[in-house]
Short mmCIF file of C-alpha atoms in Angstrom, two decimals:
data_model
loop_
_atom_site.label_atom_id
_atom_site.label_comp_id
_atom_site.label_asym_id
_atom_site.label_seq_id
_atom_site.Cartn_x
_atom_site.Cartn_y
_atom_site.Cartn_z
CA UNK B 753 -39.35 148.80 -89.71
CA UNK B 754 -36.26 146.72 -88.87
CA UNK B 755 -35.97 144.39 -86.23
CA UNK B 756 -33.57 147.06 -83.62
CA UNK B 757 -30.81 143.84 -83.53
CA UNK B 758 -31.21 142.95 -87.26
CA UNK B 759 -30.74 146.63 -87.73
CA UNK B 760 -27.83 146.39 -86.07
CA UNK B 761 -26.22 143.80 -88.26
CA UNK B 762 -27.17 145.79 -91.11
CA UNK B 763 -25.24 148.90 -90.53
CA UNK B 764 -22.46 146.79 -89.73
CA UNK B 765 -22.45 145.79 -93.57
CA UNK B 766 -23.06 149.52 -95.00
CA UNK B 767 -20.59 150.98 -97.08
CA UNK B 768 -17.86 152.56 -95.59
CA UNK B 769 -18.96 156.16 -95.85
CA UNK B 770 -22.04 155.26 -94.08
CA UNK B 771 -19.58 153.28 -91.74
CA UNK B 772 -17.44 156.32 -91.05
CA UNK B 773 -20.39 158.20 -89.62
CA UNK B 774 -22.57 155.60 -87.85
CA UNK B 775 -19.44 152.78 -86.09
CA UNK B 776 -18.85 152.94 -82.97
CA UNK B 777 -21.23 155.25 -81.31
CA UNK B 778 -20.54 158.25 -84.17
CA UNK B 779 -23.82 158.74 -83.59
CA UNK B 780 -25.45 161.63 -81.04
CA UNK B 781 -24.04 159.78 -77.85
CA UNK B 782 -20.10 160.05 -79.28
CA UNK B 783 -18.92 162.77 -77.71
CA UNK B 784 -19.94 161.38 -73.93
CA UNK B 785 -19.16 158.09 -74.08
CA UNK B 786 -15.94 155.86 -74.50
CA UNK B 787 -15.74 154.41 -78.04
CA UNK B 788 -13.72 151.66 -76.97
CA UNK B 789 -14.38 147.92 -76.76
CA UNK B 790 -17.48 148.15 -74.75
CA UNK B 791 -19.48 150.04 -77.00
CA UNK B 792 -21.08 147.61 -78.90
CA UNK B 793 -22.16 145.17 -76.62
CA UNK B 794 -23.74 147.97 -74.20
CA UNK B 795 -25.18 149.03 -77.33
CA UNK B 796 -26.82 145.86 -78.19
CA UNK B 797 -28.26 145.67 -74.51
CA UNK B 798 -30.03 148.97 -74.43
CA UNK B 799 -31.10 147.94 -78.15
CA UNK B 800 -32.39 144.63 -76.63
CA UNK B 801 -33.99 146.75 -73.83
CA UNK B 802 -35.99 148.66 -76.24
CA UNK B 803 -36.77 145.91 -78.27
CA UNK B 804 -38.17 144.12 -75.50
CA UNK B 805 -40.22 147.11 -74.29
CA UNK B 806 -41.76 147.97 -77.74
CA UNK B 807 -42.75 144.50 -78.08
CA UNK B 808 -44.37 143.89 -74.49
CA UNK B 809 -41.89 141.19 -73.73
CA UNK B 810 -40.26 143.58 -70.96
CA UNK B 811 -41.82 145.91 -68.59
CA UNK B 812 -42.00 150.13 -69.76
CA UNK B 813 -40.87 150.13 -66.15
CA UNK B 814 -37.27 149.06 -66.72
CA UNK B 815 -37.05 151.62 -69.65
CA UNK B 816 -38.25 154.30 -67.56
CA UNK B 817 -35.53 153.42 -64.96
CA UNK B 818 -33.04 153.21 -67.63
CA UNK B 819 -33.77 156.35 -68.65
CA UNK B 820 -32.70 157.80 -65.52
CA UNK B 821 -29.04 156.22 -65.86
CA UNK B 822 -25.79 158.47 -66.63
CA UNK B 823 -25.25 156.43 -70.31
CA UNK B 824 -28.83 155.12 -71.67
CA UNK B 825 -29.77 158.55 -73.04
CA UNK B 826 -26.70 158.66 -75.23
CA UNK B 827 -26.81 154.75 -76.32
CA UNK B 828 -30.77 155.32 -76.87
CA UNK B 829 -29.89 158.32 -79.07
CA UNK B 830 -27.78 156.39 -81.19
CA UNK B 831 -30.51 153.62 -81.08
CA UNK B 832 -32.18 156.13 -83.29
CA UNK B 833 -29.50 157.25 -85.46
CA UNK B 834 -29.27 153.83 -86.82
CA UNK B 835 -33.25 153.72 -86.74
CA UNK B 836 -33.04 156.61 -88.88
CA UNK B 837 -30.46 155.49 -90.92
CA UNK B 838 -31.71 151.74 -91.53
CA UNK B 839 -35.00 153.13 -93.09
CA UNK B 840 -33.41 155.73 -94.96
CA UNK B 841 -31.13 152.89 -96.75
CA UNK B 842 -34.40 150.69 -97.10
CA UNK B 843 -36.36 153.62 -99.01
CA UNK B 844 -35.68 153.13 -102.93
CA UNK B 845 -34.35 155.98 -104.72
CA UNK B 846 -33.87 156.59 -107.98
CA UNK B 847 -31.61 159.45 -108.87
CA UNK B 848 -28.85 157.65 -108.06
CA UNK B 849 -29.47 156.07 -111.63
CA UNK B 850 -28.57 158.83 -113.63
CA UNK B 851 -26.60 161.34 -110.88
CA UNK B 852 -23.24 161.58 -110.11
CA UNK B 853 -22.72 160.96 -106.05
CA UNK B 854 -19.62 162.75 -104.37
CA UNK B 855 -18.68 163.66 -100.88
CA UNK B 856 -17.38 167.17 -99.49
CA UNK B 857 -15.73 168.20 -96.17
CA UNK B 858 -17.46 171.36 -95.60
CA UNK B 859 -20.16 173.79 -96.93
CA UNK B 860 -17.52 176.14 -99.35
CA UNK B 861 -18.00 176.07 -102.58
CA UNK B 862 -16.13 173.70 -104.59
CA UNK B 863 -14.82 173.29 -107.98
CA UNK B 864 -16.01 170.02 -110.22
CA UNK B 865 -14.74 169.09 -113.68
CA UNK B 866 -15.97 166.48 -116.25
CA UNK B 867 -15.91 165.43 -119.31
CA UNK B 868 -17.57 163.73 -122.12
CA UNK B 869 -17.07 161.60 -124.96
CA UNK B 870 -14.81 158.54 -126.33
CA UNK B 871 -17.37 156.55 -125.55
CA UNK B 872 -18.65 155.82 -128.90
CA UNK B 873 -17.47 152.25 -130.62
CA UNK B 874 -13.88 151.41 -130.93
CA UNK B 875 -12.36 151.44 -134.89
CA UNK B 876 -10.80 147.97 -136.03
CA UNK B 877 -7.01 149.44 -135.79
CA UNK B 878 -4.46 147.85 -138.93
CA UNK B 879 -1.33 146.13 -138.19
CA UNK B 880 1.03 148.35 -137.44
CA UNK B 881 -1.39 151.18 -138.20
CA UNK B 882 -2.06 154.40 -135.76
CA UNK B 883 -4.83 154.50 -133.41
CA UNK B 884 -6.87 157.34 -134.49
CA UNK B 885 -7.69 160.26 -132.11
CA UNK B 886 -10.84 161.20 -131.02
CA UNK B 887 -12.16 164.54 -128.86
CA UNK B 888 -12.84 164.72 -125.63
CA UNK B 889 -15.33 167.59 -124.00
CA UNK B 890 -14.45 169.39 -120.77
CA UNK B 891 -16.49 171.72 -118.54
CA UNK B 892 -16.47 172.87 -115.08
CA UNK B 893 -19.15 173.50 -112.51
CA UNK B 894 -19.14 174.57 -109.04
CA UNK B 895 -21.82 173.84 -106.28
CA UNK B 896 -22.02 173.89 -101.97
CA UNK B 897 -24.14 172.07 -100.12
CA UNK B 898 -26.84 172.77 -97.45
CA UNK B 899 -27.72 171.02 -94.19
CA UNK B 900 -30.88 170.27 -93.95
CA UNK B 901 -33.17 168.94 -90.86
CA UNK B 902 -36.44 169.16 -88.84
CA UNK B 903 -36.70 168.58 -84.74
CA UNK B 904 -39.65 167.31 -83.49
CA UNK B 905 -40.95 169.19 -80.36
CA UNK B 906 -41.59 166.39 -77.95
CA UNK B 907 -39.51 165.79 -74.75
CA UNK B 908 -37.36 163.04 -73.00
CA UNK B 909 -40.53 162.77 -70.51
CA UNK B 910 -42.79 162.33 -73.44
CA UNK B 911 -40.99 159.60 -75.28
CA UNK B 912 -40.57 157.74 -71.70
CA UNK B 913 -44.48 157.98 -71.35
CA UNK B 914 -44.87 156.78 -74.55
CA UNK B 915 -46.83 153.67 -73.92
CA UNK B 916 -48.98 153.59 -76.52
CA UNK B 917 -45.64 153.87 -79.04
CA UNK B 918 -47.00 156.76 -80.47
CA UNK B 919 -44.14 157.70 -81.03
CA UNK B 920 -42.42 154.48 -81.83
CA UNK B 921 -41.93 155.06 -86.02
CA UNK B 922 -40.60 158.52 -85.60
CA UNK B 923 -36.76 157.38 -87.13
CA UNK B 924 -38.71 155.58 -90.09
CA UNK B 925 -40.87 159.06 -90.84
CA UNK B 926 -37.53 161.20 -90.86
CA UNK B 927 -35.61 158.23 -92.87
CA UNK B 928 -38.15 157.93 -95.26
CA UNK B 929 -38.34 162.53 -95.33
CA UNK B 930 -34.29 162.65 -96.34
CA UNK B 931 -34.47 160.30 -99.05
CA UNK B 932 -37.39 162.14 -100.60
CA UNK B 933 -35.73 165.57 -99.68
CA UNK B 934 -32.97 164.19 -101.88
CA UNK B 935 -35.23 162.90 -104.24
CA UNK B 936 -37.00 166.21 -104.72
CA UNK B 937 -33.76 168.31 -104.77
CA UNK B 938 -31.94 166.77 -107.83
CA UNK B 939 -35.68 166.26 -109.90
CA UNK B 940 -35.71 170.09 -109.68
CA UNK B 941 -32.44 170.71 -111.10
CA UNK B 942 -33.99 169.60 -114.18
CA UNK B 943 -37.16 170.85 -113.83
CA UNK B 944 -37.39 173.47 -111.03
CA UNK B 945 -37.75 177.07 -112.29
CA UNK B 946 -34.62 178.20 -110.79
CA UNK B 947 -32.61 175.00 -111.59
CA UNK B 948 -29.45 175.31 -113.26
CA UNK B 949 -31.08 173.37 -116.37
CA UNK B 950 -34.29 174.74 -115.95
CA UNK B 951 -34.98 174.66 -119.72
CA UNK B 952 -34.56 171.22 -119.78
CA UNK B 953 -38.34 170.89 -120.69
CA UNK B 954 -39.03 173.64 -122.24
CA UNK B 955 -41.15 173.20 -125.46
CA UNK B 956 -37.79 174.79 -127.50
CA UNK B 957 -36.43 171.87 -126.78
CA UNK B 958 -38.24 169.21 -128.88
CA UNK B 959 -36.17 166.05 -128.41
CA UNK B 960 -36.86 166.03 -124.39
CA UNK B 961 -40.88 166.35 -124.45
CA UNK B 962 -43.90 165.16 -125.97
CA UNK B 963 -45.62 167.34 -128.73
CA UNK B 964 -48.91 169.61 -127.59
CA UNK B 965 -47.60 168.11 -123.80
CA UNK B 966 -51.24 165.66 -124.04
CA UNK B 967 -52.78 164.52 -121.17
CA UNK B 968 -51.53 161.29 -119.14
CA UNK B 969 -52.42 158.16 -121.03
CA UNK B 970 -50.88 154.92 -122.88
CA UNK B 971 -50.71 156.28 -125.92
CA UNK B 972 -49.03 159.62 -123.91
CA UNK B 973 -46.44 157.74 -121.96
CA UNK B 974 -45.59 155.23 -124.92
CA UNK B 975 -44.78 158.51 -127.08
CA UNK B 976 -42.44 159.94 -124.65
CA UNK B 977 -40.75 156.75 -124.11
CA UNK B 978 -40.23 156.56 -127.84
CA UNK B 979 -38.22 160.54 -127.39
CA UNK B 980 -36.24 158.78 -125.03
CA UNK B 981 -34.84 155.82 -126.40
CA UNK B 982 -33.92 158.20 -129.16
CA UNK B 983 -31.63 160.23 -127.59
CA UNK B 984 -27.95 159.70 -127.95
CA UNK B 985 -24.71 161.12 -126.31
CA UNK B 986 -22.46 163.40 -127.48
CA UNK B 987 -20.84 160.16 -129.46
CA UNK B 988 -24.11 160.02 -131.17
CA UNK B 989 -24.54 156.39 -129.64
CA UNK B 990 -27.36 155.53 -127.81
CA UNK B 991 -27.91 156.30 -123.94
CA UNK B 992 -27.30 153.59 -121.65
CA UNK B 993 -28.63 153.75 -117.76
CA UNK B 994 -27.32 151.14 -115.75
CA UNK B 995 -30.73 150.96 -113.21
#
């Protein structure tokens, strides 16, 4: 896990839509404190606090009495926001490879449109010749999303008598949980039974798996890798994934 004041740095650097919901105290503490000038550095003394008390180089004492203040709660809670958010950054994923990432304001339904094509290698053009034309695919898709979450059933008492640090990698266990959650979610669109591709797989579909499906092996995984690199796009050229 992180460092708590290296952590720190490091969500200063995120992107910005990571930004927009973690500056500042955007975290659980927002709405009762002053986001103003002060934030930070009273931030970065109840993060030194806790560093100090996880790593015995302050007394639990001082973070029990801190505990008992009007504003440590809410800068603590935000301690863990970035927590969580530092180890869900530092967990590799790998749909973002081949998925399209977008944002939405709300959880109505919304409207998408792509399209496909014109990718395929560019003609030599004449002098003063015409380009020539090529097609271009549309569709449309719509989608929501879902909030999902999990609370763990231990109390502000608990956490302060935490001084074994039982507790202590709790952010890093739910960091680690979204990422896979995410993971998980857009591996079953293509193979999920009730994903909107769910015959992806199927064994109709002979260019996306491996003949008699044979058990996992070399010879098994060097075979599908060969259906792979021969797919192509709807340009017929080969299919490219940036990784």
């Amino acid at each position: 896990m992180p460092n708590l004041l290296e952590m720190i740095e490091s969500v200063k650097q995120e992107d910005a839509s990571a930004r927009a919901l973690f500056n500042s105290g955007d975290g659980v503490g927002a709405k009762h404190m002053n986001k103003g000038k002060n934030y930070l550095k009273s931030f970065a003394e109840a993060a030194d606090l806790v560093s100090g008390v996880y790593s015995g180089r302050l007394p639990f004492r001082w973070f029990k009495e801190a505990m008992t203040t009007d504003d440590f709660p809410f800068l603590f809670g935000d301690i863990l926001d970035r927590q969580l958010l530092a180890n869900y950054l530092e967990y590799p994923s790998t749909f973002r490879n081949y998925c399209k990432i977008a944002t939405v304001s709300d959880f109505r339904t919304v409207k998408r449109f792509v399209t496909s094509g014109s990718e395929g290698v560019l003609s030599i053009v004449p002098e003063q010749a015409e380009y020539p034309e090529t097609s271009i695919g549309e569709a449309k898709y719509s989608y929501s999303v879902s909030k999902y979450g999990r609370k763990i059933p231990f109390s502000w008492e608990t956490m302060v008598n935490d001084d074994l640090d039982a507790l202590k990698d709790i952010p890093a266990r739910l960091g680690r949980a979204a990422r896979r959650t995410e993971q998980k979610f857009a591996t079953d669109l293509y193979i999920g039974t009730a994903g909107p591709d769910s015959t992806f797989y199927n064994a109709g579909n002979f260019t996306n798996v491996v003949t008699s499906n044979p058990v996992l092996s070399i010879a098994a995984l060097q075979a599908a890798m060969t259906i792979l690199a021969a797919q192509t796009d709807s340009d017929g050229e080969p299919i490219l994934i940036d990784a």
